[in-house]
């Protein structure tokens, strides 16, 4: 026979929708229908048995993985009643979900967070990973191997993303996870750079000079100013231009004035965009 009916199914990307197809057994004996669909995004029970003169429902489930419209076919076969064909008109709607990872890390440090997504394919799949390259402060692998889905719930996969700030303020990027069959997942990456954590204390003996290691964590050369307080601590030079990702030594001298035997102080390094790095100092007379 020809096509009995056209069934329309719509669902947002990766969301499950279902449709019950009513069936009737007009005979005085039980009837078993075997069901098959020529589309991996649609699932139906392999068979359904109806008692004599009974009604039942065949449950179709549709979970689109790719943004597209498609035509497929459901075939029901019964030894007693023959073959029935149904056209399926399938439409994937926009996902409507946006995921985001929020990072907060001090300059000079690195923070790794995990993005989770689901592989709905019933086979292992390799997904390509890409960053839109908005900031350069985020890193991830080139690809991830996803396990096969054991059920319609899918298999969870994880991707590690590392944020290593190279400037003060906010950094943004977009992670894209794609496979030709599994579809596309996107995640907004938002990184907040915090001032570097204070270092020290650096212990200085009376009259001695200590070399304090300081690294320019920025991606560009920058001018940095050095200042000590209180006045018993002095710095060898007030400022220096430091190449990107390079370390220098800052000479700090302790000359006690007799007012306090073990004064505490600090060295403050100031740089572009409100950057400050503090080193605690401890003098020993």
Tab-separated table of C-alpha atoms in Angstrom:
chain	number	residue	atom	x	y	z
A	1	UNK	CA	0.000	0.000	0.000
A	2	UNK	CA	0.902	3.662	-0.213
A	3	UNK	CA	1.691	6.097	2.572
A	4	UNK	CA	-1.054	6.150	5.175
A	5	UNK	CA	-0.196	9.415	6.865
A	6	UNK	CA	2.474	12.113	7.292
A	7	UNK	CA	3.649	12.596	10.880
A	8	UNK	CA	5.356	15.885	11.803
A	9	UNK	CA	7.939	15.982	14.595
A	10	UNK	CA	9.724	19.132	15.774
A	11	UNK	CA	12.308	19.505	18.551
A	12	UNK	CA	15.016	21.951	19.599
A	13	UNK	CA	18.538	20.623	18.929
A	14	UNK	CA	19.436	17.730	21.267
A	15	UNK	CA	16.047	17.889	23.029
A	16	UNK	CA	13.863	14.783	23.058
A	17	UNK	CA	10.312	14.982	21.724
A	18	UNK	CA	7.846	12.095	21.417
A	19	UNK	CA	4.727	11.325	19.429
A	20	UNK	CA	2.243	8.518	20.059
A	21	UNK	CA	0.892	6.830	16.915
A	22	UNK	CA	-2.510	5.183	17.572
A	23	UNK	CA	-2.890	1.655	16.171
A	24	UNK	CA	-5.925	-0.639	16.029
A	25	UNK	CA	-6.164	-4.425	15.750
A	26	UNK	CA	-9.433	-5.195	13.897
A	27	UNK	CA	-8.927	-8.963	14.071
A	28	UNK	CA	-10.078	-11.597	16.575
A	29	UNK	CA	-6.487	-12.756	17.126
A	30	UNK	CA	-3.450	-10.963	18.639
A	31	UNK	CA	-1.424	-8.950	16.101
A	32	UNK	CA	2.270	-8.042	16.330
A	33	UNK	CA	3.654	-5.046	14.450
A	34	UNK	CA	7.389	-4.833	13.696
A	35	UNK	CA	8.549	-1.211	13.465
A	36	UNK	CA	11.563	0.277	11.670
A	37	UNK	CA	12.632	3.854	10.918
A	38	UNK	CA	15.298	4.774	8.335
A	39	UNK	CA	16.724	7.560	10.536
A	40	UNK	CA	19.139	7.248	13.480
A	41	UNK	CA	17.664	10.369	15.183
A	42	UNK	CA	14.261	8.673	15.499
A	43	UNK	CA	13.673	5.659	17.739
A	44	UNK	CA	10.684	3.347	17.991
A	45	UNK	CA	10.124	0.061	19.842
A	46	UNK	CA	11.169	-2.895	17.675
A	47	UNK	CA	7.731	-4.490	18.026
A	48	UNK	CA	4.283	-3.915	19.516
A	49	UNK	CA	1.620	-6.588	20.144
A	50	UNK	CA	-2.086	-5.741	20.277
A	51	UNK	CA	-4.702	-8.030	21.778
A	52	UNK	CA	-7.784	-8.945	19.653
A	53	UNK	CA	-9.977	-5.919	18.820
A	54	UNK	CA	-7.674	-3.718	20.936
A	55	UNK	CA	-6.174	-0.274	20.458
A	56	UNK	CA	-2.630	0.708	21.309
A	57	UNK	CA	0.011	3.357	20.774
A	58	UNK	CA	3.454	3.158	19.188
A	59	UNK	CA	5.798	5.717	20.780
A	60	UNK	CA	8.152	7.557	18.408
A	61	UNK	CA	11.034	9.552	19.889
A	62	UNK	CA	12.977	12.226	17.976
A	63	UNK	CA	16.212	13.870	19.163
A	64	UNK	CA	17.789	16.002	16.398
A	65	UNK	CA	21.572	16.393	16.462
A	66	UNK	CA	22.053	18.562	13.376
A	67	UNK	CA	20.159	21.777	12.413
A	68	UNK	CA	18.147	20.614	9.399
A	69	UNK	CA	14.779	19.496	8.049
A	70	UNK	CA	14.471	15.915	6.829
A	71	UNK	CA	11.984	13.430	5.418
A	72	UNK	CA	12.116	9.876	6.724
A	73	UNK	CA	9.866	6.838	6.768
A	74	UNK	CA	8.371	4.602	9.428
A	75	UNK	CA	7.519	1.080	8.300
A	76	UNK	CA	5.134	-1.154	10.285
A	77	UNK	CA	4.938	-4.799	9.263
A	78	UNK	CA	2.502	-7.394	10.522
A	79	UNK	CA	2.167	-11.006	9.329
A	80	UNK	CA	-1.613	-10.746	9.750
A	81	UNK	CA	-2.287	-7.224	8.411
A	82	UNK	CA	0.564	-6.498	5.989
A	83	UNK	CA	2.800	-3.417	5.669
A	84	UNK	CA	1.945	0.188	6.603
A	85	UNK	CA	4.071	3.191	5.598
A	86	UNK	CA	4.177	6.579	7.346
A	87	UNK	CA	6.118	9.597	6.142
A	88	UNK	CA	8.006	11.464	8.880
A	89	UNK	CA	8.585	15.189	8.457
A	90	UNK	CA	11.354	16.073	10.905
A	91	UNK	CA	12.464	19.568	11.845
A	92	UNK	CA	15.263	20.615	14.204
A	93	UNK	CA	14.699	23.981	15.891
A	94	UNK	CA	17.482	26.237	17.275
A	95	UNK	CA	19.012	24.955	20.506
A	96	UNK	CA	18.172	28.061	22.544
A	97	UNK	CA	20.701	27.122	25.224
A	98	UNK	CA	23.973	28.933	25.850
A	99	UNK	CA	26.489	27.463	28.219
A	100	UNK	CA	29.233	29.499	29.863
A	101	UNK	CA	32.326	28.864	31.961
A	102	UNK	CA	33.358	31.629	34.384
A	103	UNK	CA	37.071	31.790	35.255
A	104	UNK	CA	38.770	33.898	37.942
A	105	UNK	CA	42.528	33.723	38.230
A	106	UNK	CA	45.409	35.896	39.399
A	107	UNK	CA	47.908	37.124	36.813
A	108	UNK	CA	50.780	34.661	36.683
A	109	UNK	CA	48.479	31.759	37.552
A	110	UNK	CA	46.330	29.346	35.541
A	111	UNK	CA	42.865	27.907	36.189
A	112	UNK	CA	41.363	24.826	34.496
A	113	UNK	CA	37.596	24.257	34.274
A	114	UNK	CA	35.652	21.413	32.663
A	115	UNK	CA	33.049	21.758	29.907
A	116	UNK	CA	30.576	18.864	29.734
A	117	UNK	CA	28.573	17.819	26.694
A	118	UNK	CA	26.662	14.719	25.596
A	119	UNK	CA	27.383	12.388	22.698
A	120	UNK	CA	24.037	10.976	21.516
A	121	UNK	CA	25.524	8.828	18.737
A	122	UNK	CA	25.391	5.080	19.342
A	123	UNK	CA	29.078	4.873	18.435
A	124	UNK	CA	32.343	6.349	19.686
A	125	UNK	CA	33.025	9.683	17.986
A	126	UNK	CA	35.903	12.158	17.763
A	127	UNK	CA	34.846	15.781	18.231
A	128	UNK	CA	37.042	18.660	17.027
A	129	UNK	CA	37.697	21.468	19.530
A	130	UNK	CA	38.271	25.082	18.490
A	131	UNK	CA	38.541	28.489	20.143
A	132	UNK	CA	37.364	31.587	18.301
A	133	UNK	CA	40.688	33.150	19.276
A	134	UNK	CA	39.159	36.265	20.768
A	135	UNK	CA	41.697	36.616	23.557
A	136	UNK	CA	44.561	34.110	23.410
A	137	UNK	CA	44.292	33.596	27.179
A	138	UNK	CA	42.412	30.281	26.866
A	139	UNK	CA	43.784	26.869	25.870
A	140	UNK	CA	42.264	23.468	25.119
A	141	UNK	CA	43.083	20.250	23.246
A	142	UNK	CA	42.600	19.881	19.472
A	143	UNK	CA	40.049	17.064	19.796
A	144	UNK	CA	38.278	14.804	22.284
A	145	UNK	CA	37.239	11.147	21.985
A	146	UNK	CA	33.623	10.623	23.058
A	147	UNK	CA	32.337	7.191	24.137
A	148	UNK	CA	29.341	5.628	22.396
A	149	UNK	CA	25.884	6.342	23.815
A	150	UNK	CA	24.479	3.232	25.510
A	151	UNK	CA	20.936	4.635	25.596
A	152	UNK	CA	18.863	7.564	24.338
A	153	UNK	CA	20.185	9.562	27.314
A	154	UNK	CA	23.593	9.752	25.583
A	155	UNK	CA	27.133	9.557	26.977
A	156	UNK	CA	28.700	12.443	28.887
A	157	UNK	CA	32.025	13.807	27.627
A	158	UNK	CA	34.345	16.357	29.209
A	159	UNK	CA	36.737	18.961	27.802
A	160	UNK	CA	39.315	20.780	29.946
A	161	UNK	CA	39.791	24.488	29.247
A	162	UNK	CA	42.645	26.456	30.862
A	163	UNK	CA	42.608	30.217	31.484
A	164	UNK	CA	46.003	31.882	31.865
A	165	UNK	CA	45.452	35.649	31.988
A	166	UNK	CA	48.012	37.843	30.221
A	167	UNK	CA	46.336	41.175	30.977
A	168	UNK	CA	44.172	42.807	33.623
A	169	UNK	CA	40.401	42.965	33.161
A	170	UNK	CA	38.089	40.567	31.365
A	171	UNK	CA	38.943	38.102	28.584
A	172	UNK	CA	36.313	36.385	26.396
A	173	UNK	CA	36.385	33.518	23.935
A	174	UNK	CA	34.070	30.840	22.525
A	175	UNK	CA	34.755	27.096	22.658
A	176	UNK	CA	33.222	25.103	19.777
A	177	UNK	CA	32.929	21.308	19.897
A	178	UNK	CA	31.931	19.744	16.538
A	179	UNK	CA	31.486	16.457	14.732
A	180	UNK	CA	29.912	15.885	11.308
A	181	UNK	CA	27.297	13.503	12.732
A	182	UNK	CA	27.171	14.445	16.424
A	183	UNK	CA	26.522	18.133	15.802
A	184	UNK	CA	27.905	21.337	17.325
A	185	UNK	CA	28.161	22.518	20.921
A	186	UNK	CA	29.310	25.996	21.944
A	187	UNK	CA	30.372	27.433	25.281
A	188	UNK	CA	31.100	31.062	26.197
A	189	UNK	CA	34.416	31.470	28.064
A	190	UNK	CA	34.632	34.458	30.407
A	191	UNK	CA	37.885	35.044	32.275
A	192	UNK	CA	38.427	37.624	35.018
A	193	UNK	CA	42.073	38.494	35.702
A	194	UNK	CA	42.803	39.301	39.351
A	195	UNK	CA	45.886	41.103	40.690
A	196	UNK	CA	48.762	38.682	41.420
A	197	UNK	CA	48.804	37.076	44.863
A	198	UNK	CA	51.189	38.767	47.343
A	199	UNK	CA	54.608	37.085	47.730
A	200	UNK	CA	56.950	36.782	50.667
A	201	UNK	CA	57.862	37.595	53.325
A	202	UNK	CA	61.392	38.235	52.065
A	203	UNK	CA	63.803	38.389	55.039
A	204	UNK	CA	66.571	41.023	54.916
A	205	UNK	CA	69.447	41.406	57.396
A	206	UNK	CA	70.610	44.893	58.411
A	207	UNK	CA	72.597	46.577	55.644
A	208	UNK	CA	71.960	43.680	53.230
A	209	UNK	CA	70.429	43.779	49.737
A	210	UNK	CA	68.015	41.096	48.522
A	211	UNK	CA	67.272	40.327	44.861
A	212	UNK	CA	63.519	40.013	44.393
A	213	UNK	CA	62.419	37.965	41.362
A	214	UNK	CA	59.675	39.620	39.313
A	215	UNK	CA	58.185	38.306	36.060
A	216	UNK	CA	56.290	40.333	33.460
A	217	UNK	CA	53.284	38.006	32.884
A	218	UNK	CA	51.882	40.244	30.127
A	219	UNK	CA	52.065	39.327	26.428
A	220	UNK	CA	53.799	42.650	25.667
A	221	UNK	CA	56.750	44.603	27.053
A	222	UNK	CA	55.703	47.042	29.793
A	223	UNK	CA	57.026	49.712	32.156
A	224	UNK	CA	56.928	48.776	35.843
A	225	UNK	CA	57.524	51.097	38.818
A	226	UNK	CA	59.023	49.881	42.122
A	227	UNK	CA	58.410	51.456	45.537
A	228	UNK	CA	59.199	50.358	49.115
A	229	UNK	CA	57.672	51.342	52.446
A	230	UNK	CA	58.559	52.251	55.167
A	231	UNK	CA	61.707	54.276	54.401
A	232	UNK	CA	64.100	51.741	56.041
A	233	UNK	CA	63.612	49.676	52.846
A	234	UNK	CA	64.936	51.171	49.610
A	235	UNK	CA	64.822	49.998	46.026
A	236	UNK	CA	67.859	50.090	43.699
A	237	UNK	CA	65.958	51.667	40.782
A	238	UNK	CA	62.493	53.229	40.595
A	239	UNK	CA	61.347	51.660	37.288
A	240	UNK	CA	62.246	49.340	34.420
A	241	UNK	CA	60.888	48.250	31.034
A	242	UNK	CA	60.503	44.452	31.147
A	243	UNK	CA	60.131	42.234	28.024
A	244	UNK	CA	57.048	39.979	27.783
A	245	UNK	CA	57.065	36.788	29.914
A	246	UNK	CA	60.570	37.647	31.161
A	247	UNK	CA	61.821	37.777	34.761
A	248	UNK	CA	64.084	40.428	36.294
A	249	UNK	CA	65.618	40.978	39.714
A	250	UNK	CA	64.760	44.007	41.839
A	251	UNK	CA	67.394	45.000	44.381
A	252	UNK	CA	65.930	45.894	47.823
A	253	UNK	CA	68.130	47.119	50.693
A	254	UNK	CA	67.323	47.222	54.443
A	255	UNK	CA	68.943	50.024	56.524
A	256	UNK	CA	67.526	50.024	60.070
A	257	UNK	CA	66.938	53.400	61.742
A	258	UNK	CA	66.853	51.986	65.280
A	259	UNK	CA	63.149	52.764	65.780
A	260	UNK	CA	62.129	49.131	65.370
A	261	UNK	CA	64.337	46.058	65.664
A	262	UNK	CA	62.279	43.939	63.260
A	263	UNK	CA	60.316	46.265	60.984
A	264	UNK	CA	57.922	44.839	58.406
A	265	UNK	CA	57.345	46.514	55.068
A	266	UNK	CA	56.460	45.881	51.472
A	267	UNK	CA	57.688	46.315	47.927
A	268	UNK	CA	54.960	47.315	45.459
A	269	UNK	CA	55.420	46.784	41.722
A	270	UNK	CA	52.983	48.858	39.633
A	271	UNK	CA	52.284	48.264	35.944
A	272	UNK	CA	49.767	48.919	33.139
A	273	UNK	CA	45.968	48.633	33.550
A	274	UNK	CA	46.045	48.888	37.331
A	275	UNK	CA	48.449	45.955	37.751
A	276	UNK	CA	50.032	45.643	41.202
A	277	UNK	CA	52.277	42.939	42.667
A	278	UNK	CA	53.134	43.090	46.365
A	279	UNK	CA	56.138	41.478	48.094
A	280	UNK	CA	56.127	41.477	51.903
A	281	UNK	CA	59.458	42.413	53.482
A	282	UNK	CA	60.791	41.540	56.944
A	283	UNK	CA	63.872	43.281	58.346
A	284	UNK	CA	66.183	41.648	60.923
A	285	UNK	CA	68.459	44.015	62.791
